[in-house]
CSV table of C-alpha atoms in Angstrom, one decimal:
chain,number,residue,atom,x,y,z
A,1,ALA,CA,59.5,-13.7,148.8
A,2,GLN,CA,59.0,-12.6,145.3
A,3,SER,CA,56.5,-14.0,142.8
A,4,VAL,CA,55.4,-13.5,139.3
A,5,THR,CA,51.8,-13.8,138.1
A,6,GLN,CA,50.7,-14.3,134.6
A,7,LEU,CA,46.9,-14.5,134.9
A,8,ASP,CA,46.2,-15.6,131.3
A,9,SER,CA,47.3,-19.1,130.5
A,10,GLN,CA,46.3,-18.8,126.9
A,11,VAL,CA,45.5,-15.7,124.7
A,12,PRO,CA,43.9,-16.4,121.3
A,13,VAL,CA,44.0,-13.5,118.8
A,14,PHE,CA,43.5,-13.0,115.1
A,15,GLU,CA,46.4,-12.0,112.9
A,16,GLU,CA,47.1,-8.3,112.7
A,17,ALA,CA,45.1,-7.6,115.9
A,18,PRO,CA,46.8,-6.0,118.9
A,19,VAL,CA,47.7,-8.1,121.9
A,20,GLU,CA,48.6,-7.6,125.6
A,21,LEU,CA,50.1,-10.3,127.8
A,22,ARG,CA,49.8,-9.4,131.4
A,23,CYS,CA,52.5,-9.8,134.1
A,24,ASN,CA,52.4,-8.7,137.7
A,25,TYR,CA,55.1,-9.2,140.3
A,26,SER,CA,55.5,-8.9,144.0
A,27,SER,CA,58.7,-8.1,145.7
A,28,SER,CA,59.8,-6.3,148.8
A,29,VAL,CA,62.9,-4.9,147.0
A,30,SER,CA,63.6,-3.4,143.5
A,31,VAL,CA,63.7,-5.9,140.7
A,32,TYR,CA,64.9,-6.4,137.1
A,33,LEU,CA,62.2,-7.6,134.7
A,34,PHE,CA,62.4,-9.8,131.7
A,35,TRP,CA,60.2,-11.4,129.0
A,36,TYR,CA,61.4,-14.7,127.5
A,37,VAL,CA,59.7,-16.4,124.5
A,38,GLN,CA,59.6,-20.1,123.7
A,39,TYR,CA,58.7,-21.0,120.1
A,40,PRO,CA,57.3,-24.5,119.5
A,41,ASN,CA,59.9,-27.2,120.1
A,42,GLN,CA,62.6,-24.8,121.0
A,43,GLY,CA,64.2,-23.5,124.2
A,44,LEU,CA,63.5,-20.1,125.7
A,45,GLN,CA,65.1,-17.0,124.3
A,46,LEU,CA,65.3,-13.5,125.8
A,47,LEU,CA,62.8,-11.1,124.2
A,48,LEU,CA,63.4,-8.0,126.2
A,49,LYS,CA,64.5,-6.7,129.5
A,50,TYR,CA,64.1,-3.8,131.9
A,51,LEU,CA,67.2,-3.0,134.0
A,52,SER,CA,67.0,0.8,134.5
A,53,GLY,CA,66.3,4.0,132.6
A,54,SER,CA,63.3,4.3,130.3
A,55,THR,CA,60.4,2.3,131.6
A,56,LEU,CA,59.4,1.4,128.0
A,57,VAL,CA,61.5,-1.2,126.4
A,58,GLU,CA,61.3,-2.7,122.9
A,59,SER,CA,62.3,-5.8,121.1
A,60,ILE,CA,63.5,-6.1,117.6
A,61,ASN,CA,60.4,-7.9,116.4
A,62,GLY,CA,57.9,-5.2,117.4
A,63,PHE,CA,57.0,-6.2,121.0
A,64,GLU,CA,57.2,-3.7,123.8
A,65,ALA,CA,56.8,-3.8,127.6
A,66,GLU,CA,56.3,-1.0,130.1
A,67,PHE,CA,57.5,-1.2,133.7
A,68,ASN,CA,54.9,0.3,136.0
A,69,LYS,CA,56.4,0.5,139.5
A,70,SER,CA,53.2,1.7,141.2
A,71,GLN,CA,51.1,-1.2,139.7
A,72,THR,CA,54.0,-3.7,139.9
A,73,SER,CA,53.4,-4.7,136.3
A,74,PHE,CA,55.4,-5.4,133.2
A,75,HIS,CA,52.8,-6.1,130.5
A,76,LEU,CA,53.9,-7.1,127.0
A,77,ARG,CA,52.2,-5.6,124.0
A,78,LYS,CA,52.3,-5.7,120.3
A,79,PRO,CA,50.1,-3.5,118.0
A,80,SER,CA,49.8,-6.1,115.2
A,81,VAL,CA,50.6,-9.8,115.6
A,82,HIS,CA,51.8,-12.3,113.0
A,83,ILE,CA,51.2,-16.0,112.8
A,84,SER,CA,54.9,-16.4,113.6
A,85,ASP,CA,54.4,-14.8,117.0
A,86,THR,CA,52.6,-18.0,118.1
A,87,ALA,CA,54.6,-19.1,121.1
A,88,GLU,CA,54.7,-19.3,124.9
A,89,TYR,CA,55.8,-16.1,126.7
A,90,PHE,CA,57.3,-16.1,130.1
A,91,CYS,CA,57.7,-13.1,132.4
A,92,ALA,CA,60.6,-13.3,134.9
A,93,VAL,CA,62.0,-11.1,137.6
A,94,VAL,CA,65.2,-11.1,139.6
A,95,ARG,CA,65.9,-9.1,142.8
A,96,MET,CA,68.5,-6.4,142.5
A,97,ASP,CA,70.2,-7.8,145.6
A,98,SER,CA,70.2,-11.4,144.2
A,99,SER,CA,73.2,-13.0,142.6
A,100,TYR,CA,71.5,-15.0,139.9
A,101,LYS,CA,68.0,-16.3,140.5
A,102,LEU,CA,65.4,-15.7,137.9
A,103,ILE,CA,61.8,-16.3,139.1
A,104,PHE,CA,59.6,-17.2,136.2
A,105,GLY,CA,55.8,-16.8,135.8
A,106,SER,CA,53.7,-19.8,134.7
A,107,GLY,CA,53.7,-18.6,131.1
A,108,THR,CA,51.1,-17.4,128.6
A,109,ARG,CA,50.5,-19.2,125.3
A,110,LEU,CA,49.8,-16.8,122.5
A,111,LEU,CA,47.8,-18.4,119.7
A,112,VAL,CA,47.6,-16.3,116.6
A,113,ARG,CA,44.9,-17.3,114.1
A,114,PRO,CA,44.7,-16.4,110.4
B,1,ASP,CA,75.6,-17.6,118.0
B,2,VAL,CA,75.5,-19.1,121.4
B,3,LYS,CA,74.7,-22.8,121.3
B,4,VAL,CA,73.4,-24.9,124.1
B,5,THR,CA,72.8,-28.5,123.2
B,6,GLN,CA,71.1,-31.2,125.2
B,7,SER,CA,71.9,-34.9,124.6
B,8,SER,CA,68.4,-36.1,124.0
B,9,ARG,CA,65.1,-34.5,122.9
B,10,TYR,CA,63.0,-37.3,124.1
B,11,LEU,CA,63.8,-40.0,126.7
B,12,VAL,CA,61.7,-42.8,128.2
B,13,LYS,CA,63.0,-44.5,131.4
B,14,ARG,CA,61.6,-46.9,133.9
B,15,THR,CA,61.0,-46.2,137.6
B,16,GLY,CA,64.1,-46.8,139.6
B,17,GLU,CA,66.6,-46.3,136.7
B,18,LYS,CA,69.5,-43.9,137.0
B,19,VAL,CA,69.1,-41.2,134.4
B,20,PHE,CA,71.8,-38.8,133.0
B,21,LEU,CA,70.8,-35.6,131.2
B,22,GLU,CA,73.7,-33.9,129.5
B,23,CYS,CA,74.1,-30.3,128.5
B,24,VAL,CA,76.9,-28.6,126.6
B,25,GLN,CA,77.5,-24.9,125.8
B,26,ASP,CA,80.0,-23.5,123.4
B,27,MET,CA,80.3,-19.8,124.6
B,28,ASP,CA,82.6,-20.2,127.5
B,29,HIS,CA,79.9,-19.2,129.9
B,30,GLU,CA,80.7,-19.5,133.6
B,31,ASN,CA,77.1,-20.2,134.8
B,32,MET,CA,75.0,-23.2,133.9
B,33,PHE,CA,71.5,-24.0,135.1
B,34,TRP,CA,69.1,-26.9,135.1
B,35,TYR,CA,65.4,-26.1,135.1
B,36,ARG,CA,62.2,-28.2,135.1
B,37,GLN,CA,59.2,-27.0,133.0
B,38,ASP,CA,55.7,-28.1,133.9
B,39,PRO,CA,52.4,-26.8,132.5
B,40,GLY,CA,51.0,-24.1,134.7
B,41,LEU,CA,54.1,-23.9,136.8
B,42,GLY,CA,56.5,-22.2,134.5
B,43,LEU,CA,60.2,-22.9,135.0
B,44,ARG,CA,61.6,-24.0,138.3
B,45,LEU,CA,65.3,-24.0,139.1
B,46,ILE,CA,66.8,-27.4,140.1
B,47,TYR,CA,70.5,-26.6,140.3
B,48,PHE,CA,72.9,-23.9,139.4
B,49,SER,CA,76.7,-24.0,138.8
B,50,TYR,CA,78.9,-20.9,138.7
B,51,ASP,CA,82.2,-22.7,138.1
B,52,VAL,CA,83.7,-26.1,137.5
B,53,LYS,CA,82.9,-28.4,140.4
B,54,MET,CA,80.8,-25.7,142.1
B,55,LYS,CA,77.1,-26.0,142.5
B,56,GLU,CA,74.2,-24.5,144.4
B,57,LYS,CA,70.7,-26.0,145.0
B,58,GLY,CA,67.8,-24.3,143.4
B,59,ASP,CA,64.2,-24.4,144.4
B,60,ILE,CA,63.5,-28.1,143.8
B,61,PRO,CA,66.8,-30.1,144.2
B,62,GLU,CA,65.2,-33.2,145.9
B,63,GLY,CA,65.7,-36.3,143.9
B,64,TYR,CA,68.4,-34.7,141.6
B,65,SER,CA,72.1,-34.3,141.6
B,66,VAL,CA,74.5,-32.5,139.2
B,67,SER,CA,78.0,-32.8,138.0
B,68,ARG,CA,80.3,-30.2,136.4
B,69,GLU,CA,83.7,-31.5,135.6
B,70,LYS,CA,84.4,-29.3,132.6
B,71,LYS,CA,83.3,-25.7,132.1
B,72,GLU,CA,81.3,-26.5,129.0
B,73,ARG,CA,79.4,-29.5,130.3
B,74,PHE,CA,76.7,-29.7,133.0
B,75,SER,CA,75.0,-33.0,133.8
B,76,LEU,CA,71.7,-33.6,135.7
B,77,ILE,CA,71.4,-36.9,137.4
B,78,LEU,CA,68.3,-38.7,138.6
B,79,GLU,CA,69.6,-41.3,141.0
B,80,SER,CA,66.4,-43.3,141.0
B,81,ALA,CA,63.8,-42.0,138.6
B,82,SER,CA,60.2,-41.7,139.7
B,83,THR,CA,57.0,-41.0,137.8
B,84,ASN,CA,56.7,-37.5,139.4
B,85,GLN,CA,60.0,-36.6,137.6
B,86,THR,CA,58.3,-36.9,134.2
B,87,SER,CA,58.7,-33.4,132.8
B,88,MET,CA,60.5,-31.2,130.3
B,89,TYR,CA,64.1,-30.4,131.4
B,90,LEU,CA,65.8,-27.3,130.2
B,91,CYS,CA,69.5,-26.4,130.5
B,92,ALA,CA,70.7,-22.8,130.3
B,93,SER,CA,74.0,-21.0,130.5
B,94,SER,CA,75.1,-17.4,131.0
B,95,PHE,CA,78.1,-15.2,131.7
B,96,GLN,CA,78.6,-14.0,135.3
B,97,GLY,CA,78.0,-10.6,136.8
B,98,PHE,CA,75.3,-8.4,135.3
B,99,GLN,CA,74.9,-10.8,132.3
B,100,THR,CA,73.7,-13.6,134.6
B,101,TYR,CA,70.1,-12.8,133.8
B,102,GLU,CA,70.5,-13.2,130.1
B,103,GLN,CA,70.4,-16.9,129.9
B,104,TYR,CA,70.7,-19.0,126.8
B,105,PHE,CA,68.5,-22.1,126.7
B,106,GLY,CA,68.9,-25.5,125.1
B,107,PRO,CA,65.9,-27.1,123.3
B,108,GLY,CA,64.9,-29.2,126.2
B,109,THR,CA,64.7,-32.9,127.0
B,110,ARG,CA,61.2,-34.4,127.5
B,111,LEU,CA,61.6,-37.2,130.0
B,112,THR,CA,58.9,-39.7,130.6
B,113,VAL,CA,59.3,-42.1,133.6
B,114,THR,CA,57.0,-45.2,133.4
């Protein structure tokens, strides 16, 4: 069975500081990887995805994530956060041989302080 | 823009009541999903529908049923609500095939069963 682990339930950080949100997965087959973000009182929205090709993927608002196959990780990073980045971030995986099923991690709440 | 709407943001029901949660999407997506979101557990899939009148059980279908009579509408039904069904319920939709993983979420319905 596959699983997704987000060890940090909450990450407090000051504005303009760098941040890393950790995600590790376990799977016996190759996977696709995703980060979703949930802003307060809103549904989830896709932030970025790794399907193939370059292991470093970027979002339009400055986040990036790197797929590390040997460490089975897909950590999310941003070099300088803004107050508006305060949200809950979910890592998710899907097996390449699966038809539809996203497996979500438990989420990490990023709290950006002024 | 894709829009997924859910009939209520907040709902309070009594134990034993029959509860209907409605979801409508306006992007002609084939797939629709119902998830349950609980703190520390992330999102768990309740049911999935890939076409009108078609459904598949997710990870936690017990105590729930679904209905999809029209392509744009997917209903979640709690036949006899119980206190352990107090949760945030999220609806999502997506295209089929490779785009299945890019799911668009509604704002959620926070259900309290007393």
